[in-house]
Coordinates of C-alpha atoms in Angstrom, one line a residue:
X298 CA -8.7 -10.3 46.8
X299 CA -10.3 -12.9 44.4
X300 CA -13.0 -10.3 43.6
X301 CA -10.4 -7.7 42.5
X302 CA -8.6 -10.3 40.3
X303 CA -11.9 -11.5 38.7
X304 CA -13.0 -7.9 38.1
X305 CA -9.7 -7.0 36.4
X306 CA -9.9 -10.1 34.2
X307 CA -13.5 -9.2 33.2
X308 CA -12.6 -5.6 32.5
X309 CA -9.6 -6.6 30.4
X310 CA -11.8 -9.0 28.4
X311 CA -14.4 -6.2 27.7
X312 CA -11.9 -3.7 26.4
X313 CA -11.8 -3.3 22.7
X314 CA -8.6 -4.5 21.1
X315 CA -7.0 -2.9 18.1
X316 CA -7.1 -5.3 15.2
X317 CA -4.0 -6.3 13.4
X318 CA -4.1 -4.8 9.8
X319 CA -1.4 -6.1 7.5
X320 CA -0.8 -4.9 3.9
X321 CA 1.7 -7.0 2.0
X322 CA 1.1 -6.6 -1.8
X323 CA 3.1 -8.8 -4.2
X324 CA 3.6 -8.4 -8.0
X325 CA 3.9 -11.4 -10.3
X326 CA 5.1 -10.2 -13.7
X327 CA 6.9 -12.5 -16.1
X328 CA 10.6 -11.8 -16.3
X329 CA 11.5 -9.6 -19.2
X330 CA 14.3 -7.5 -20.6
X331 CA 12.3 -4.2 -20.6
X332 CA 14.8 -2.5 -18.4
X333 CA 17.9 -4.3 -19.6
X334 CA 21.0 -2.2 -19.1
X335 CA 19.0 0.4 -17.2
X336 CA 20.9 1.5 -14.0
X337 CA 19.3 3.8 -11.5
X338 CA 18.9 4.4 -7.8
X339 CA 15.5 3.4 -6.4
X340 CA 13.6 4.3 -3.2
X341 CA 10.0 4.3 -1.9
X342 CA 8.9 7.1 0.4
X343 CA 5.7 7.5 2.4
X344 CA 4.2 10.9 1.6
X345 CA 0.7 10.2 3.0
X346 CA -0.9 13.0 5.1
X347 CA -2.4 10.4 7.4
X348 CA -0.6 7.8 9.6
X349 CA -3.2 5.1 9.2
X350 CA -4.2 2.6 6.5
X351 CA -7.6 1.6 8.0
X352 CA -10.2 4.0 9.3
X353 CA -13.4 2.5 10.8
X354 CA -16.4 4.8 11.5
X355 CA -19.1 3.4 13.6
X356 CA -21.7 6.2 14.3
X357 CA -19.8 9.0 16.0
X358 CA -16.8 6.7 16.9
X359 CA -13.8 6.7 14.6
X360 CA -10.9 4.3 14.9
X361 CA -7.7 4.9 12.9
X362 CA -5.4 1.9 12.5
X363 CA -1.9 1.8 11.1
X364 CA -0.6 -1.3 9.5
X365 CA 1.1 -3.9 11.7
X366 CA 3.9 -4.1 9.1
X367 CA 6.1 -1.4 7.5
X368 CA 4.2 -0.7 4.2
X369 CA 6.9 1.5 2.8
X370 CA 9.6 -1.2 3.3
X371 CA 7.2 -3.9 1.9
X372 CA 6.5 -1.9 -1.2
X373 CA 10.2 -1.1 -1.7
X374 CA 11.1 -4.8 -1.5
X375 CA 8.3 -5.8 -3.8
X376 CA 9.1 -3.2 -6.4
X377 CA 12.8 -3.7 -6.2
X378 CA 12.4 -7.3 -7.1
X379 CA 10.0 -6.6 -9.9
X380 CA 12.4 -4.0 -11.4
X381 CA 15.3 -6.5 -11.1
X382 CA 13.2 -9.2 -12.8
X383 CA 12.7 -6.7 -15.7
X384 CA 16.5 -6.4 -16.1
X385 CA 17.2 -3.3 -14.1
X386 CA 20.4 -2.8 -12.1
X387 CA 19.6 -0.8 -8.9
X388 CA 22.6 1.3 -7.8
X389 CA 22.4 3.8 -5.0
X390 CA 25.2 5.8 -6.5
X391 CA 23.5 6.3 -9.8
X392 CA 22.8 9.9 -11.0
X393 CA 19.4 8.7 -12.2
X394 CA 17.0 8.4 -9.3
X395 CA 13.6 6.8 -9.4
X396 CA 11.3 7.4 -6.4
X397 CA 7.9 5.9 -5.8
X398 CA 5.9 8.1 -3.4
X399 CA 3.0 6.7 -1.5
X400 CA 0.4 9.5 -1.8
X401 CA -2.6 7.5 -0.6
X402 CA -3.1 4.0 0.6
X403 CA -6.1 3.4 2.8
X404 CA -9.3 1.5 3.4
X405 CA -12.3 3.6 4.8
X406 CA -15.0 1.5 6.5
X407 CA -18.4 2.8 7.4
X408 CA -20.0 0.4 9.9
X409 CA -23.8 0.5 9.9
X410 CA -26.3 -1.5 11.8
X411 CA -26.8 -4.4 9.4
X412 CA -23.9 -3.8 6.9
X413 CA -20.6 -2.1 6.3
X414 CA -19.3 -0.2 3.3
X415 CA -15.6 -0.2 2.4
X416 CA -13.9 2.3 0.1
X417 CA -10.3 1.7 -0.9
X418 CA -8.0 4.4 -2.2
X419 CA -4.5 3.9 -3.6
X420 CA -2.3 6.6 -5.3
X421 CA 1.4 6.1 -6.1
X422 CA 3.6 8.7 -7.8
X423 CA 6.6 7.8 -9.8
X424 CA 9.4 10.5 -10.0
X425 CA 12.4 10.0 -12.2
X426 CA 15.1 12.5 -11.8
X427 CA 17.8 12.4 -14.5
X428 CA 20.1 14.6 -16.5
X429 CA 17.1 15.3 -18.8
X430 CA 15.0 16.7 -15.9
X431 CA 12.2 15.4 -13.8
X432 CA 9.3 13.1 -14.9
X433 CA 6.4 12.7 -12.4
X434 CA 3.4 10.6 -13.0
X435 CA 0.7 9.4 -10.6
X436 CA -1.1 6.0 -10.8
X437 CA -4.2 5.5 -8.8
X438 CA -7.2 3.3 -8.2
X439 CA -10.4 3.2 -6.1
X440 CA -12.7 0.3 -5.2
X441 CA -15.6 -0.2 -2.9
X442 CA -17.8 -3.0 -1.6
X443 CA -20.7 -3.5 0.7
X444 CA -21.1 -6.6 2.9
X445 CA -23.5 -7.6 5.6
X446 CA -23.1 -7.3 9.3
X447 CA -19.8 -6.4 11.0
X448 CA -16.5 -5.7 9.1
X449 CA -14.3 -8.7 8.4
X450 CA -10.8 -7.3 8.7
X451 CA -9.3 -10.1 6.5
X452 CA -11.7 -9.2 3.7
X453 CA -10.8 -5.5 4.0
X454 CA -7.0 -6.4 4.0
X455 CA -7.5 -8.6 0.9
X456 CA -9.4 -6.0 -1.1
X457 CA -6.9 -3.2 -0.3
X458 CA -4.0 -5.6 -1.2
X459 CA -5.6 -6.5 -4.5
X460 CA -6.2 -2.8 -5.4
X461 CA -2.6 -2.0 -4.5
X462 CA -1.3 -4.8 -6.7
X463 CA -3.4 -3.6 -9.6
X464 CA -2.0 -0.1 -9.3
X465 CA 1.6 -1.5 -9.0
X466 CA 1.1 -3.6 -12.2
X467 CA -0.2 -0.5 -14.0
X468 CA 2.8 1.5 -12.8
X469 CA 5.3 -1.2 -13.7
X470 CA 3.9 -1.7 -17.2
X471 CA 3.9 1.9 -18.2
X472 CA 6.5 2.7 -20.8
X473 CA 6.7 6.4 -20.2
X474 CA 9.0 6.4 -17.2
X475 CA 10.8 3.3 -18.5
X476 CA 11.8 5.3 -21.6
X477 CA 13.4 8.1 -19.5
X478 CA 15.3 5.5 -17.4
X479 CA 16.6 3.6 -20.5
X480 CA 17.8 6.9 -22.2
X481 CA 20.3 7.5 -19.4

């Protein structure tokens, strides 16, 4: 009986665990009046064709890992606060609708014998539907880095978060969609 319990413990210790991968970008812009008096409905949708945010390839083995947190809800909360800080009034009943679509948000890791290569890809599309029609614009960014030995999941999380924050700032500071929102 002891042998069976010991064998079960050893086998459980040898199984590969799925790492926790969290993506929680934040945006820190100074408060402004850029969107003062702008009122619109706001939402974030996840339009990615893949259900994971981290893909690790080690030889012929590929592991696809979704985030431990709800990335869509996290981005919606972060962007809602940033829009409010710029003076916007978010109203679900507004006829003007702004939607941020997550088109791509992933870290791709290629694990090699003595190093790993990480490629990050982020693409977000802003769509503003108003009485004037539809405005659609995509903001994106790529980054990559190589590091020695085995992948450090915290470093991969950090680099993808930083890239996502850069794309969010680029999106929030673009005046083209803001002009359409303010003209309503």
